[in-house]
Tab-separated table of C-alpha atoms in Angstrom:
chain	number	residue	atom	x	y	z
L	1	UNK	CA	-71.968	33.356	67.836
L	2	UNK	CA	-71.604	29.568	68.689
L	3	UNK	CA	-74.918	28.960	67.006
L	4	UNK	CA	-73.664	31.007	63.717
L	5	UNK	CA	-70.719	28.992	63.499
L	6	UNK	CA	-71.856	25.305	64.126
L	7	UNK	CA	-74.467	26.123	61.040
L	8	UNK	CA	-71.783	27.519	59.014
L	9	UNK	CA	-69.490	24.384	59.952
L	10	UNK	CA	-72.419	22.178	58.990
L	11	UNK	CA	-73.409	23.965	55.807
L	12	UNK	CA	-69.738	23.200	54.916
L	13	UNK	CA	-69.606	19.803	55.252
L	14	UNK	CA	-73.028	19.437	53.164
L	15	UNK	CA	-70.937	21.951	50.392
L	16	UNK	CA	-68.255	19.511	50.673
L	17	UNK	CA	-69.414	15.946	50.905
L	18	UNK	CA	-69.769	14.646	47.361
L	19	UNK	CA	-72.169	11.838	48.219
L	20	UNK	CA	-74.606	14.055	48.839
L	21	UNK	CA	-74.543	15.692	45.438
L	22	UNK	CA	-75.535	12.302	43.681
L	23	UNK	CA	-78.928	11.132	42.936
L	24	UNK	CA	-78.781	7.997	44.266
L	25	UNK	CA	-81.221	6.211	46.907
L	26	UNK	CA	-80.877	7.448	50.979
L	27	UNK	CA	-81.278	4.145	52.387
L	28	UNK	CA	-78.410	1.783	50.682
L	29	UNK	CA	-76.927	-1.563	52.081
L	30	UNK	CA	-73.717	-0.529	54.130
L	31	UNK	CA	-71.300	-2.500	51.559
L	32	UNK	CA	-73.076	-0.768	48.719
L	33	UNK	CA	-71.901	2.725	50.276
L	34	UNK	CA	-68.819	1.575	50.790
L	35	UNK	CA	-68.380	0.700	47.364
L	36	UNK	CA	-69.698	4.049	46.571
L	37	UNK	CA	-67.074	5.922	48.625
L	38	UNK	CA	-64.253	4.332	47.060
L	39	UNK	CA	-65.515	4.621	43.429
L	40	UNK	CA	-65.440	8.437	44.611
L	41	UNK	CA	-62.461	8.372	45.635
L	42	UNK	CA	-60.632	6.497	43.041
L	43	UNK	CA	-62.859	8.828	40.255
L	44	UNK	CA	-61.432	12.719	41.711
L	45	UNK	CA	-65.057	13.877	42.193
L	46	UNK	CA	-65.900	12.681	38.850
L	47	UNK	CA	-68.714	10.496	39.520
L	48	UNK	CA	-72.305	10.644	39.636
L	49	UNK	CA	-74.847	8.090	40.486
L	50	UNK	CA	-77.981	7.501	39.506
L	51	UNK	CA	-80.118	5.350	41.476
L	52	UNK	CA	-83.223	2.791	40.775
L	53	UNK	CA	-85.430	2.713	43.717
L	54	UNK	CA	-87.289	-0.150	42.301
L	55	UNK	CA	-84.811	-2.659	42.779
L	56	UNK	CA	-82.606	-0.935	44.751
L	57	UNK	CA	-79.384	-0.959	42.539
L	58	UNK	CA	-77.458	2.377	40.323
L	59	UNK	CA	-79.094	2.614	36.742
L	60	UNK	CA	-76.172	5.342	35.537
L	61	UNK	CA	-72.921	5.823	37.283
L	62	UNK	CA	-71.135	8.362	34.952
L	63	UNK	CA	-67.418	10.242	35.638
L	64	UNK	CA	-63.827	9.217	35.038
L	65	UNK	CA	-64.072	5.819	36.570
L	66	UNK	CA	-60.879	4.236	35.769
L	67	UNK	CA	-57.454	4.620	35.105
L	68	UNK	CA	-56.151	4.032	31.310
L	69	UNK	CA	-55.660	0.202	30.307
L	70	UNK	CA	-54.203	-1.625	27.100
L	71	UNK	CA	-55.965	-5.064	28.208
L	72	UNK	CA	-59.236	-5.830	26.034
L	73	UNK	CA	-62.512	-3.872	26.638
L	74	UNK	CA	-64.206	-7.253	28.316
L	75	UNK	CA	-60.866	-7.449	30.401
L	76	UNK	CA	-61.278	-3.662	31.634
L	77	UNK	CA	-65.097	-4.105	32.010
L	78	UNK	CA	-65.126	-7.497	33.828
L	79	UNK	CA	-62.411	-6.574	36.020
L	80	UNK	CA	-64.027	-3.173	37.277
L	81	UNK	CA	-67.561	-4.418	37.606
L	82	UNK	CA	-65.873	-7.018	40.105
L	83	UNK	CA	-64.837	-4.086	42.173
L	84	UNK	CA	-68.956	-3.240	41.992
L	85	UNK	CA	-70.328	-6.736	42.286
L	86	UNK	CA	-71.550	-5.978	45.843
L	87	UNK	CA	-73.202	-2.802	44.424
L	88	UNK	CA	-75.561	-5.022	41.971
L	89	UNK	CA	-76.204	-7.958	44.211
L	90	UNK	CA	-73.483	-10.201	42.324
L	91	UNK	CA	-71.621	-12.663	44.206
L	92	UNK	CA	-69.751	-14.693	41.039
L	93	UNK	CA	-68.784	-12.543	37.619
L	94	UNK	CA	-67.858	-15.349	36.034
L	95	UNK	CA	-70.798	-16.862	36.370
L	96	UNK	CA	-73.530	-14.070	36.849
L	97	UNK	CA	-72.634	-11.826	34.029
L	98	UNK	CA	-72.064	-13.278	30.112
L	99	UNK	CA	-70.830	-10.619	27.755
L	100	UNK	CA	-72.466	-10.999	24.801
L	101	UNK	CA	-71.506	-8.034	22.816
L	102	UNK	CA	-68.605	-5.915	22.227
L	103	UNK	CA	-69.086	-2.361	20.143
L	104	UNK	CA	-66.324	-0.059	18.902
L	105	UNK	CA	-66.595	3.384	17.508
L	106	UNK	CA	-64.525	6.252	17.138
L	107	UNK	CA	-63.196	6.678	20.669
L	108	UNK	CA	-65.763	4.603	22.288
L	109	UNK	CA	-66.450	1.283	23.423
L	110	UNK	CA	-69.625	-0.612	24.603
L	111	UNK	CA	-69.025	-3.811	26.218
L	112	UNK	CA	-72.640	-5.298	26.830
L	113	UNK	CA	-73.238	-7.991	29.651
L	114	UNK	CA	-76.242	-9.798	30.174
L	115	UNK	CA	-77.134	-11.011	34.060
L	116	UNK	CA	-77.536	-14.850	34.178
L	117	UNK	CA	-79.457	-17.015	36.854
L	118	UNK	CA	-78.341	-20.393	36.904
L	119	UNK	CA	-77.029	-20.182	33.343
L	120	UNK	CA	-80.206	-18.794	32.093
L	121	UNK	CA	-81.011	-15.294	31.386
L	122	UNK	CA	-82.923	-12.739	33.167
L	123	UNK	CA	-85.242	-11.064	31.450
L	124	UNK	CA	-84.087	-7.201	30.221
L	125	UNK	CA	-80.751	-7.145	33.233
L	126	UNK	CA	-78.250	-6.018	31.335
L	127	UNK	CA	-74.865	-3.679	32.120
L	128	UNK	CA	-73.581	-1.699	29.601
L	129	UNK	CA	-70.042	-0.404	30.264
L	130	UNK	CA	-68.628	2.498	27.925
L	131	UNK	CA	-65.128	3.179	27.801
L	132	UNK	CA	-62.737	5.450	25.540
L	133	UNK	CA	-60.593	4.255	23.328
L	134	UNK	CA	-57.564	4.543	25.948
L	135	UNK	CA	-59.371	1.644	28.589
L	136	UNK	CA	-60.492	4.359	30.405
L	137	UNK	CA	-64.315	3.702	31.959
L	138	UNK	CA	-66.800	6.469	31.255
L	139	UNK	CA	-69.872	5.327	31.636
L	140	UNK	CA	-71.717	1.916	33.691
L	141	UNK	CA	-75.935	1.513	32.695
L	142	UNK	CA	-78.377	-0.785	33.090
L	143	UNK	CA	-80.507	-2.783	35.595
L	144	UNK	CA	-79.673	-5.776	37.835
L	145	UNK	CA	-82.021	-7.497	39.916
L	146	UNK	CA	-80.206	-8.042	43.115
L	147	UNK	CA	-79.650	-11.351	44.939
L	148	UNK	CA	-81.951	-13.544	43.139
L	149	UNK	CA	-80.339	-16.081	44.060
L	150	UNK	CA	-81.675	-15.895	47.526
L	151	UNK	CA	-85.408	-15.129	46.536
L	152	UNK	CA	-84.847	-19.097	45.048
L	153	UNK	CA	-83.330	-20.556	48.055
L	154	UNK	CA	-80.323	-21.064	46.036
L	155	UNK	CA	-82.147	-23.280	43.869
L	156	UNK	CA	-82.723	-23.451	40.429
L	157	UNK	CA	-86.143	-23.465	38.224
L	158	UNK	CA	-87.167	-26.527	36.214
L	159	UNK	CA	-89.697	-26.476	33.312
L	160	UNK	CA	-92.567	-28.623	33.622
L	161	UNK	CA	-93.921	-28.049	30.063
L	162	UNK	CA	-91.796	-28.504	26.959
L	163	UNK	CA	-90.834	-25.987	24.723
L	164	UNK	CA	-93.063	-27.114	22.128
L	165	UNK	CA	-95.931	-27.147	24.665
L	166	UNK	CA	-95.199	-23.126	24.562
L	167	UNK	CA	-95.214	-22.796	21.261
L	168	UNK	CA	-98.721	-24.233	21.167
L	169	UNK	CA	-100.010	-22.249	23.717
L	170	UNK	CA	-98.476	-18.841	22.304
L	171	UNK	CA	-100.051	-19.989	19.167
L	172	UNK	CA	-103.792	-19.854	20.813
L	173	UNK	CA	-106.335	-21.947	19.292
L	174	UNK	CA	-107.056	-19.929	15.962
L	175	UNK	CA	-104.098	-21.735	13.537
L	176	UNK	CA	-102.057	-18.742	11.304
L	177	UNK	CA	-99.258	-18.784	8.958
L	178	UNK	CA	-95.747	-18.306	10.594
L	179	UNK	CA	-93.402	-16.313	8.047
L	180	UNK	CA	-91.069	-18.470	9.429
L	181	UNK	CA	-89.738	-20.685	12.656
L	182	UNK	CA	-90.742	-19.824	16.240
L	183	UNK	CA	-88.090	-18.797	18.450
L	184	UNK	CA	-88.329	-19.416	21.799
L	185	UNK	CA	-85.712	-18.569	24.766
L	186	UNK	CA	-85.818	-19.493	28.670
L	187	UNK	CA	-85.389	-16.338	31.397
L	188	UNK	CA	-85.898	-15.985	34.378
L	189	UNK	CA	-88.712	-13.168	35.457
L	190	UNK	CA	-87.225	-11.061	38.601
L	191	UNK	CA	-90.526	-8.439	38.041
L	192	UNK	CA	-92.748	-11.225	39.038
L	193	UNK	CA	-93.746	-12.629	42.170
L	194	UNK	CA	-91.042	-15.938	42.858
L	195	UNK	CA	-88.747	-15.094	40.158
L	196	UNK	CA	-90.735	-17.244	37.754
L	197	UNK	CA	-88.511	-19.345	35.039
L	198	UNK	CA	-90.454	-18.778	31.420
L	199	UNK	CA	-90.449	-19.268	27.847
L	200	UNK	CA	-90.104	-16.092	25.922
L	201	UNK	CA	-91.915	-17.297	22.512
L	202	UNK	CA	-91.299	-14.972	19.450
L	203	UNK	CA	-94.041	-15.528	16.859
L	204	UNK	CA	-93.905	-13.864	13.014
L	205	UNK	CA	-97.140	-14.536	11.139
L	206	UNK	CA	-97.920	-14.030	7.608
L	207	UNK	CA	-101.685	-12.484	7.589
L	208	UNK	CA	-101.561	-9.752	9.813
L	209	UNK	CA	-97.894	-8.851	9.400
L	210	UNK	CA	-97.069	-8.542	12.598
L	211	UNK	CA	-94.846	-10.066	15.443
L	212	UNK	CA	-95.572	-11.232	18.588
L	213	UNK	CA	-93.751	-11.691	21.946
L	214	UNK	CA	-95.494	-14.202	24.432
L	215	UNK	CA	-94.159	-14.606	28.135
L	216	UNK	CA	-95.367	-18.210	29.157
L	217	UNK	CA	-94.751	-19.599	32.582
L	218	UNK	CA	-92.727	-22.716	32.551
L	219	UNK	CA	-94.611	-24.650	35.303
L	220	UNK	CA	-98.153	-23.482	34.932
L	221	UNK	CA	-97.892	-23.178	31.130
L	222	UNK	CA	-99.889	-19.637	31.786
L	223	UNK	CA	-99.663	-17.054	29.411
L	224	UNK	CA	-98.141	-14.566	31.710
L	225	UNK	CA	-97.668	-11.393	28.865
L	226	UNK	CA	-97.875	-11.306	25.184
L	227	UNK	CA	-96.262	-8.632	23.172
L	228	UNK	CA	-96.614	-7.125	19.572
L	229	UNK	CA	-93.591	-5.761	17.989
């Protein structure tokens, strides 16, 4: 009888822990489930978590995440993802997350952040925070590369090859006809060994028709990935 009723008491406490019904990781840092149990709480057993084992960080948290606001979407979706910076690795808001678009639809609004390393960008980390049209947050997606900062020493990248030295060396050594300007960009690469700083060099040539994408490593002046879009 003893036996019967510690599994039952068990079995109940697995029924009735909502953590345990989300699909994020097992192993988390101890602030990141803290941060976790509160957004529970504060959401009614709304939420749900999705996690990315790759770089250890939610991809989706979903559920009635916030109370209603009048303030401006970036106001509401700056001031929430401060209560989650811990969550994504994020020590500064202000200075780790740009937002860089704001959409609005009927009843819904996308506030778009991109993740910033020493003022640059990082390549594809991006938050995406939906809300209705009352301030109320809905929805939180994207991927951040945690504590980069750290993998750096706290020190920022510096280019040893010009940005016109990329272009030439996205260009390869067959000469074609550009439909028009290069564009290139800076980012940071958190997928590669070191966190590499690059030049992302966007090339749109005339014969083929076709664009190209071409990751080039800042210091080496290797050509790291090239794209076609």
């Amino acid at each position: 009888m003893h036996k019967i009723l510690s599994l039952i008491l068990v079995m109940g406490v697995s029924l009735f822990n909502p953590l345990n019904t989300h699909t994020f990781a097992q192993e988390k840092p101890p602030k990141a489930t803290s941060v976790l149990n509160q957004l529970e709480k504060d959401s009614h057993g709304t939420m749900n978590v999705k996690w990315n084992p790759n770089v250890n960080t939610p991809s989706l948290i979903t559920g009635k995440l916030s109370l209603p606001s009048k303030h401006s979407p970036e106001w509401i979706a700056r001031g929430f993802l401060n209560k989650l910076r811990t969550l994504y690795g994020l020590q500064n808001l202000s200075r780790d997350l740009k937002a860089v678009k704001v959409e609005k639809k009927t009843n819904v609004i996308r506030v778009h952040f991109q993740h910033l390393l020493f003022q640059i960008p990082v390549w594809k980390d991006q938050l995406i925070v939906e809300m209705s049209s009352d301030g109320v947050i809905r929805k939180v997606e994207g991927t951040i590369h945690p504590n980069l900062e750290r993998q750096l020493f706290h020190r920022p990248m510096h280019a040893a090859i010009s940005e016109k030295q990329a272009i030439r060396r996205a260009k390869g050594l067959i000469p074609r006809e550009l439909a028009k300007e290069p564009e290139v960009e800076s980012y940071y690469l958190p997928t590669r060994p070191g966190t590499p700083l690059v030049y992302a060099v966007k090339l749109q040539y005339v014969t083929p028709d076709k664009t190209t994408l071409t990751l080039i490593h800042s210091l080496t002046g290797r050509i790291i990935e090239i794209q076609v879009l």
